[in-house]
Short mmCIF file of C-alpha atoms in Angstrom, two decimals:
data_model
loop_
_atom_site.label_atom_id
_atom_site.label_comp_id
_atom_site.label_asym_id
_atom_site.label_seq_id
_atom_site.Cartn_x
_atom_site.Cartn_y
_atom_site.Cartn_z
CA MET A 393 -0.07 0.09 0.07
CA SER A 394 1.34 3.48 -0.97
CA GLU A 395 2.04 5.99 1.66
CA THR A 396 -0.73 8.12 0.11
CA ASN A 397 -3.34 5.35 0.67
CA ARG A 398 -1.95 4.83 4.17
CA ALA A 399 -2.31 8.45 5.08
CA ALA A 400 -5.82 8.48 3.40
CA ARG A 401 -6.86 5.35 5.44
CA SER A 402 -5.44 6.71 8.64
CA ASP A 403 -7.28 9.96 8.31
CA GLY A 404 -10.59 8.05 7.57
CA ASP A 405 -9.98 5.79 10.59
CA GLU A 406 -9.54 9.17 12.94
CA GLU A 407 -13.00 10.29 11.60
CA GLN A 408 -14.94 7.06 12.25
CA VAL A 409 -17.40 7.19 15.22
CA SER A 410 -18.53 3.70 16.65
CA GLY A 411 -22.18 2.93 17.09
CA ALA A 412 -21.66 2.74 20.98
CA GLU A 413 -20.65 6.45 20.72
CA VAL A 414 -23.57 7.45 18.46
CA ILE A 415 -25.93 6.14 21.11
CA ALA A 416 -24.04 7.61 23.91
CA GLN A 417 -24.06 10.86 22.43
CA ALA A 418 -28.04 10.42 21.36
CA LEU A 419 -28.51 9.88 25.18
CA LYS A 420 -26.68 12.83 26.43
CA THR A 421 -28.28 15.08 24.00
CA GLN A 422 -31.70 14.00 25.44
CA ASP A 423 -30.32 15.01 28.86
CA VAL A 424 -30.41 11.29 30.17
CA GLU A 425 -28.47 11.24 33.40
CA TYR A 426 -28.71 7.55 34.33
CA MET A 427 -28.56 4.40 32.03
CA PHE A 428 -29.64 0.89 33.29
CA GLY A 429 -28.36 -2.31 31.60
CA ILE A 430 -27.27 -5.85 31.67
CA VAL A 431 -23.67 -6.15 30.99
CA GLY A 432 -22.93 -7.86 27.77
CA ILE A 433 -22.49 -7.28 24.01
CA PRO A 434 -23.36 -4.43 23.03
CA VAL A 435 -24.37 -2.94 26.34
CA THR A 436 -20.87 -2.89 27.57
CA GLU A 437 -19.63 -0.59 24.79
CA ILE A 438 -22.44 1.57 25.04
CA ALA A 439 -21.90 1.94 28.73
CA VAL A 440 -18.42 2.76 28.55
CA ALA A 441 -19.08 5.47 25.76
CA ALA A 442 -21.97 6.83 28.03
CA GLN A 443 -19.91 7.10 31.11
CA ARG A 444 -17.12 9.03 28.93
CA MET A 445 -19.85 11.58 28.13
CA GLY A 446 -20.94 11.98 31.87
CA VAL A 447 -23.92 9.62 31.64
CA ARG A 448 -24.06 7.32 34.84
CA TYR A 449 -24.38 3.64 34.30
CA VAL A 450 -26.10 1.07 36.63
CA GLY A 451 -25.22 -2.53 35.92
CA MET A 452 -28.20 -4.68 36.54
CA ARG A 453 -28.56 -8.49 37.14
CA ASN A 454 -31.91 -9.26 35.75
CA GLU A 455 -33.50 -8.00 32.57
CA GLN A 456 -36.92 -6.39 32.47
CA ALA A 457 -39.29 -5.81 29.50
CA VAL A 458 -42.43 -3.50 29.12
CA ASP A 459 -45.06 -3.95 26.40
CA ILE A 460 -48.22 -2.07 25.29
CA CYS A 461 -50.53 -4.62 23.70
CA ALA A 462 -54.23 -3.96 22.59
CA GLU A 463 -55.04 -7.51 23.10
CA GLU A 464 -54.51 -7.13 26.95
CA LEU A 465 -57.30 -4.67 27.11
CA GLY A 466 -60.08 -6.52 29.15
CA ASN A 467 -58.06 -9.46 29.90
CA ASN A 468 -59.00 -9.30 33.40
CA VAL A 469 -62.62 -8.10 33.69
CA LYS A 470 -64.68 -6.43 30.74
CA PRO A 471 -64.32 -2.71 30.91
CA ALA A 472 -66.86 -0.28 30.16
CA VAL A 473 -64.30 1.74 28.36
CA THR A 474 -61.03 0.90 26.83
CA LEU A 475 -58.28 3.52 26.23
CA LEU A 476 -55.31 2.50 23.90
CA GLY A 477 -52.49 4.62 23.41
CA ASP A 478 -49.51 6.40 24.97
CA ILE A 479 -50.06 7.25 28.55
CA ASN A 480 -48.89 10.81 28.37
CA ALA A 481 -50.61 11.71 25.25
CA VAL A 482 -54.12 9.95 26.77
CA THR A 483 -53.73 11.66 30.10
CA LYS A 484 -53.12 15.05 28.65
CA GLN A 485 -56.23 14.74 26.39
CA LEU A 486 -58.45 13.72 29.19
CA LEU A 487 -57.18 16.60 31.28
CA GLU A 488 -57.89 18.97 28.49
CA GLN A 489 -61.43 17.59 28.18
CA PHE A 490 -62.08 17.95 32.01
CA ASP A 491 -60.89 21.57 31.81
CA LYS A 492 -63.48 22.12 29.30
CA THR A 493 -66.09 20.16 31.03
CA PRO A 494 -65.60 20.06 34.83
CA TRP A 495 -67.30 16.97 36.38
CA GLN A 496 -66.92 15.02 39.62
CA TYR A 497 -68.78 11.74 40.66
CA PRO A 498 -71.60 13.10 42.89
CA PRO A 499 -70.34 12.51 46.63
CA GLU A 500 -74.09 11.46 48.00
CA SER A 501 -74.48 8.76 45.22
CA SER A 502 -75.29 5.24 46.33
CA TRP A 503 -72.06 4.00 44.69
CA TRP A 504 -70.15 6.32 47.10
CA LYS A 505 -72.09 5.13 49.98
CA THR A 506 -71.51 1.54 49.26
CA LEU A 507 -67.86 2.29 48.70
CA ARG A 508 -67.61 4.04 52.17
CA GLU A 509 -69.15 1.04 53.90
CA LYS A 510 -67.01 -1.47 52.20
CA MET A 511 -63.98 0.39 53.18
CA LYS A 512 -64.92 0.54 56.75
CA SER A 513 -65.58 -3.41 56.98
CA ASN A 514 -62.36 -3.92 55.18
CA GLU A 515 -60.45 -1.82 57.51
CA ALA A 516 -62.23 -3.59 60.54
CA ALA A 517 -61.34 -6.89 59.05
CA SER A 518 -57.78 -6.04 58.57
CA LYS A 519 -57.37 -4.81 62.26
CA GLU A 520 -58.79 -7.76 63.67
CA LEU A 521 -56.44 -9.89 61.78
CA ALA A 522 -53.43 -7.59 62.59
CA SER A 523 -54.32 -7.77 66.42
CA GLN A 524 -53.85 -11.55 66.39
CA LYS A 525 -50.90 -12.60 68.94
CA SER A 526 -50.36 -16.02 67.81
CA LEU A 527 -46.83 -17.13 66.44
CA PRO A 528 -45.77 -17.40 63.67
CA MET A 529 -47.09 -14.07 62.44
CA ASN A 530 -49.61 -13.66 59.76
CA TYR A 531 -49.48 -10.93 56.83
CA TYR A 532 -51.66 -8.45 58.41
CA THR A 533 -49.71 -8.56 61.84
CA VAL A 534 -46.43 -7.86 59.88
CA PHE A 535 -47.79 -5.09 57.91
CA TYR A 536 -49.50 -3.37 61.04
CA HIS A 537 -45.92 -3.15 62.57
CA VAL A 538 -44.18 -2.10 59.42
CA GLN A 539 -46.86 0.57 58.97
CA GLU A 540 -46.11 1.90 62.38
CA GLN A 541 -42.45 2.91 61.31
CA LEU A 542 -42.58 3.79 57.87
CA PRO A 543 -41.25 7.33 56.98
CA ARG A 544 -43.85 9.50 55.39
CA ASP A 545 -41.72 10.25 52.51
CA CYS A 546 -40.56 6.74 51.91
CA PHE A 547 -40.90 5.02 48.54
CA VAL A 548 -42.80 1.84 48.95
CA VAL A 549 -42.37 -1.08 46.53
CA SER A 550 -44.39 -4.33 46.79
CA GLU A 551 -44.06 -7.57 44.83
CA GLY A 552 -45.65 -10.91 45.27
CA ALA A 553 -48.85 -12.59 45.43
CA ASN A 554 -50.40 -12.23 48.89
CA THR A 555 -47.76 -9.90 49.91
CA MET A 556 -48.58 -7.25 47.42
CA ASP A 557 -52.23 -7.80 47.50
CA ILE A 558 -52.41 -7.25 51.14
CA GLY A 559 -49.50 -4.72 51.30
CA ARG A 560 -51.41 -2.42 49.13
CA THR A 561 -54.38 -2.25 51.47
CA VAL A 562 -52.35 -1.76 54.71
CA LEU A 563 -49.20 0.03 53.83
CA GLN A 564 -50.10 3.48 53.30
CA ASN A 565 -48.13 6.11 51.09
CA TYR A 566 -48.71 9.77 51.28
CA LEU A 567 -46.98 11.33 48.27
CA PRO A 568 -47.78 10.97 44.55
CA ARG A 569 -45.18 8.48 42.70
CA HIS A 570 -43.91 6.94 45.87
CA ARG A 571 -45.75 3.65 45.30
CA LEU A 572 -44.29 1.06 42.85
CA ASP A 573 -45.70 -2.40 42.34
CA ALA A 574 -46.64 -4.88 39.48
CA GLY A 575 -50.18 -3.58 39.29
CA THR A 576 -53.02 -5.63 38.12
CA PHE A 577 -51.06 -8.16 36.11
CA GLY A 578 -48.94 -9.50 39.01
CA THR A 579 -45.95 -9.48 37.01
CA MET A 580 -42.94 -11.00 38.92
CA GLY A 581 -39.27 -9.95 38.88
CA VAL A 582 -39.80 -6.22 38.79
CA GLY A 583 -39.71 -5.36 42.58
CA LEU A 584 -35.96 -4.87 43.07
CA GLY A 585 -35.51 -3.09 39.81
CA PHE A 586 -38.25 -0.53 40.78
CA ALA A 587 -36.50 -0.31 44.07
CA ILE A 588 -33.18 0.44 42.59
CA ALA A 589 -34.42 3.01 40.13
CA ALA A 590 -36.24 4.66 43.07
CA ALA A 591 -33.17 4.75 45.15
CA ILE A 592 -30.83 6.16 42.61
CA LEU A 593 -33.22 9.03 42.28
CA ALA A 594 -33.42 9.61 45.91
CA LYS A 595 -29.51 9.38 46.30
CA ALA A 596 -28.95 11.74 43.26
CA ARG A 597 -31.20 14.31 44.98
CA ASN A 598 -29.88 14.02 48.26
CA THR A 599 -33.24 13.90 49.90
CA GLY A 600 -32.48 11.45 52.54
CA GLN A 601 -35.53 9.22 51.57
CA ARG A 602 -35.60 5.58 52.09
CA VAL A 603 -36.93 2.81 49.67
CA ILE A 604 -38.89 0.04 51.53
CA CYS A 605 -39.02 -2.78 49.30
CA VAL A 606 -41.62 -5.47 50.45
CA GLU A 607 -40.94 -8.78 48.65
CA GLY A 608 -42.80 -12.23 49.16
CA ASP A 609 -40.26 -15.17 49.40
CA SER A 610 -41.12 -16.43 46.00
CA ALA A 611 -41.01 -12.91 44.35
CA PHE A 612 -37.70 -12.19 46.07
CA GLY A 613 -36.24 -15.45 43.97
CA PHE A 614 -37.18 -13.93 40.69
CA SER A 615 -34.27 -10.95 41.00
CA GLY A 616 -32.76 -11.60 44.12
CA MET A 617 -29.37 -11.43 42.87
CA GLU A 618 -29.98 -7.61 42.52
CA VAL A 619 -29.05 -7.52 46.09
CA GLU A 620 -25.30 -7.35 44.72
CA THR A 621 -26.35 -4.48 42.70
CA ILE A 622 -27.99 -2.81 45.74
CA CYS A 623 -24.69 -3.06 47.78
CA ARG A 624 -22.20 -2.30 44.93
CA TYR A 625 -23.81 1.27 44.57
CA ASN A 626 -24.73 1.39 48.33
CA LEU A 627 -28.27 2.16 47.94
CA PRO A 628 -30.82 3.46 50.58
CA ILE A 629 -33.11 0.31 50.31
CA ILE A 630 -34.60 -1.79 52.99
CA LEU A 631 -35.79 -5.23 51.91
CA LEU A 632 -38.65 -6.97 53.81
CA VAL A 633 -39.05 -10.51 52.61
CA VAL A 634 -42.31 -11.96 53.94
CA ASN A 635 -41.46 -15.56 54.14
CA ASN A 636 -44.21 -18.06 54.30
CA ASN A 637 -41.92 -20.88 53.02
CA GLY A 638 -43.82 -21.06 49.52
CA ILE A 639 -45.87 -19.60 46.69
CA TYR A 640 -49.16 -18.67 48.24
CA GLN A 641 -48.60 -21.42 50.81
CA GLY A 642 -45.86 -23.59 52.08
CA PHE A 643 -44.95 -26.05 55.13
CA ASP A 644 -43.25 -25.61 58.18
CA VAL A 645 -39.89 -27.38 58.91
CA ASP A 646 -41.57 -30.44 60.78
CA SER A 647 -44.29 -30.77 58.02
CA TRP A 648 -41.29 -30.76 55.40
CA LYS A 649 -39.36 -33.33 57.05
CA GLU A 650 -42.47 -35.50 57.60
CA MET A 651 -43.34 -35.35 54.06
CA LEU A 652 -39.98 -36.36 52.97
CA LYS A 653 -40.44 -39.81 54.62
CA PHE A 654 -42.79 -40.68 51.91
CA GLY A 655 -40.12 -40.04 49.01
CA ASP A 656 -38.01 -37.78 47.07
CA ALA A 657 -39.04 -34.14 47.10
CA THR A 658 -39.36 -34.17 43.54
CA ALA A 659 -42.28 -37.12 43.90
CA VAL A 660 -43.97 -35.76 46.92
CA ALA A 661 -43.34 -31.97 47.37
CA PRO A 662 -46.18 -29.80 46.24
CA PRO A 663 -45.16 -27.38 43.44
CA VAL A 664 -45.91 -24.34 45.47
CA CYS A 665 -43.64 -25.24 48.35
CA LEU A 666 -40.14 -23.64 48.92
CA LEU A 667 -37.48 -24.92 51.17
CA PRO A 668 -38.64 -24.02 54.79
CA ASN A 669 -36.90 -21.29 56.80
CA SER A 670 -34.47 -20.21 54.04
CA HIS A 671 -32.22 -17.69 55.19
CA TYR A 672 -32.60 -14.93 52.59
CA GLU A 673 -31.04 -12.31 54.73
CA GLN A 674 -27.59 -14.17 54.20
CA VAL A 675 -27.85 -13.00 50.56
CA MET A 676 -27.44 -9.44 51.86
CA THR A 677 -24.78 -9.99 54.35
CA ALA A 678 -22.83 -11.99 51.83
CA PHE A 679 -22.44 -8.63 49.79
CA GLY A 680 -21.76 -6.50 52.78
CA GLY A 681 -25.19 -5.24 53.72
CA LYS A 682 -27.15 -5.86 57.00
CA GLY A 683 -29.32 -9.06 57.57
CA TYR A 684 -31.96 -9.86 60.15
CA PHE A 685 -34.04 -13.08 60.66
CA VAL A 686 -37.01 -12.51 62.50
CA GLN A 687 -39.81 -14.50 63.96
CA THR A 688 -41.69 -12.32 66.33
CA PRO A 689 -43.39 -8.86 66.23
CA GLU A 690 -40.62 -7.43 68.73
CA GLU A 691 -37.72 -8.78 66.52
CA LEU A 692 -39.57 -7.07 63.47
CA GLN A 693 -39.86 -3.72 65.45
CA LYS A 694 -36.38 -3.76 66.47
CA SER A 695 -34.81 -4.66 63.09
CA LEU A 696 -36.81 -2.24 61.12
CA ARG A 697 -35.78 0.43 63.70
CA GLU A 698 -32.19 -0.28 63.20
CA SER A 699 -32.45 -0.50 59.65
CA LEU A 700 -34.11 2.86 59.12
CA ALA A 701 -31.49 4.55 61.75
CA ASP A 702 -28.52 2.94 59.84
CA THR A 703 -28.10 5.04 56.61
CA THR A 704 -24.45 3.54 55.82
CA ALA A 705 -25.65 0.29 54.47
CA PRO A 706 -28.48 -1.37 52.97
CA SER A 707 -30.28 -4.32 54.92
CA LEU A 708 -32.75 -7.17 54.24
CA ILE A 709 -34.90 -8.23 56.99
CA ASN A 710 -36.03 -12.01 56.43
CA ILE A 711 -39.80 -11.99 58.35
CA MET A 712 -41.01 -15.50 58.94
CA ILE A 713 -44.78 -15.97 58.91
CA GLU A 714 -47.29 -18.80 59.39
CA PRO A 715 -46.79 -20.86 56.09
CA GLN A 716 -50.54 -21.56 55.77
CA ALA A 717 -51.34 -17.70 56.12
CA THR A 718 -53.51 -16.15 53.53
CA ARG A 719 -55.66 -12.97 52.82
CA LYS A 720 -59.29 -12.36 53.94
CA ALA A 721 -61.75 -13.88 51.61
CA GLN A 722 -62.41 -12.07 48.37
CA ASP A 723 -65.77 -10.89 47.18
CA PHE A 724 -64.90 -11.20 43.48
CA HIS A 725 -63.45 -14.38 42.10
CA TRP A 726 -61.65 -12.48 39.31
CA LEU A 727 -59.25 -11.04 41.88
CA THR A 728 -57.70 -14.52 42.52
CA HIS A 729 -58.76 -16.31 39.27
CA SER A 730 -56.76 -16.91 36.24
CA LYS A 731 -58.31 -16.85 32.68
CA ILE A 732 -55.40 -19.02 31.40
#
């Protein structure tokens, strides 16, 4: 190759920009401050390029996905009206219409009266369950003691089956955009990702806010290794794993041992059962955070109080409850019934 060609080739190489740099530049141009990703090709190259341009990168351990799908409309119950579109655009259109034609549901209507009566009866039923002194604890007892200590400005993340459903009715949040959960679809594996995103925001804004991430033991298993991510970035997260040894329900240690006398676990263990008394708190301590194993209301109160007071490291409280504990009876079968 001639010297002239070499020089031309060299000049061309210097002008080349990688695809990763193009993406990173686009993110920076759009004022993106944080990038979340799973390390691998091509995420690694993009992350490095983004960091060079001042975009902060948070490396995750579990991949998430979001879909907007018209076929999902009415999948749970048949709605009177369906809205399909970008949430920002649809909300903007609704607000504009309400500005033109102000309206609110009449407070004296029979619907409001029925709703208030139902709220009152639900509250009474929850308080009765929460007041039970028997051990192991039930869901309502756990959430009652957690609610007593929750900071008013904290972010509440819920994930699980009974854990999320009951938590939504007992654990209160007082500020908008401070409750994050899977919503009506019960998607598993999103809880720790939600918690990490909220904690990154709280830490960046230096608000001193805490993230309380309430997980069922099964739900925690979907993305539990994100605990390493939490510790790597030293995020202000307190994980509460409500542990009933199973998916919906499980066995206590004695029942599990007795069951294994009849054969191998693969042949005799119900599919919903998990290993009894699993020490999930040790996942947190393995990465340098604080871990607690609690079995009584007093232990729960003490560990949560210590976790809230300690702002130097994240923590995980593994809360043992009655393996057969469940929620109060539901009036509508579609709340617990799958169409699949």
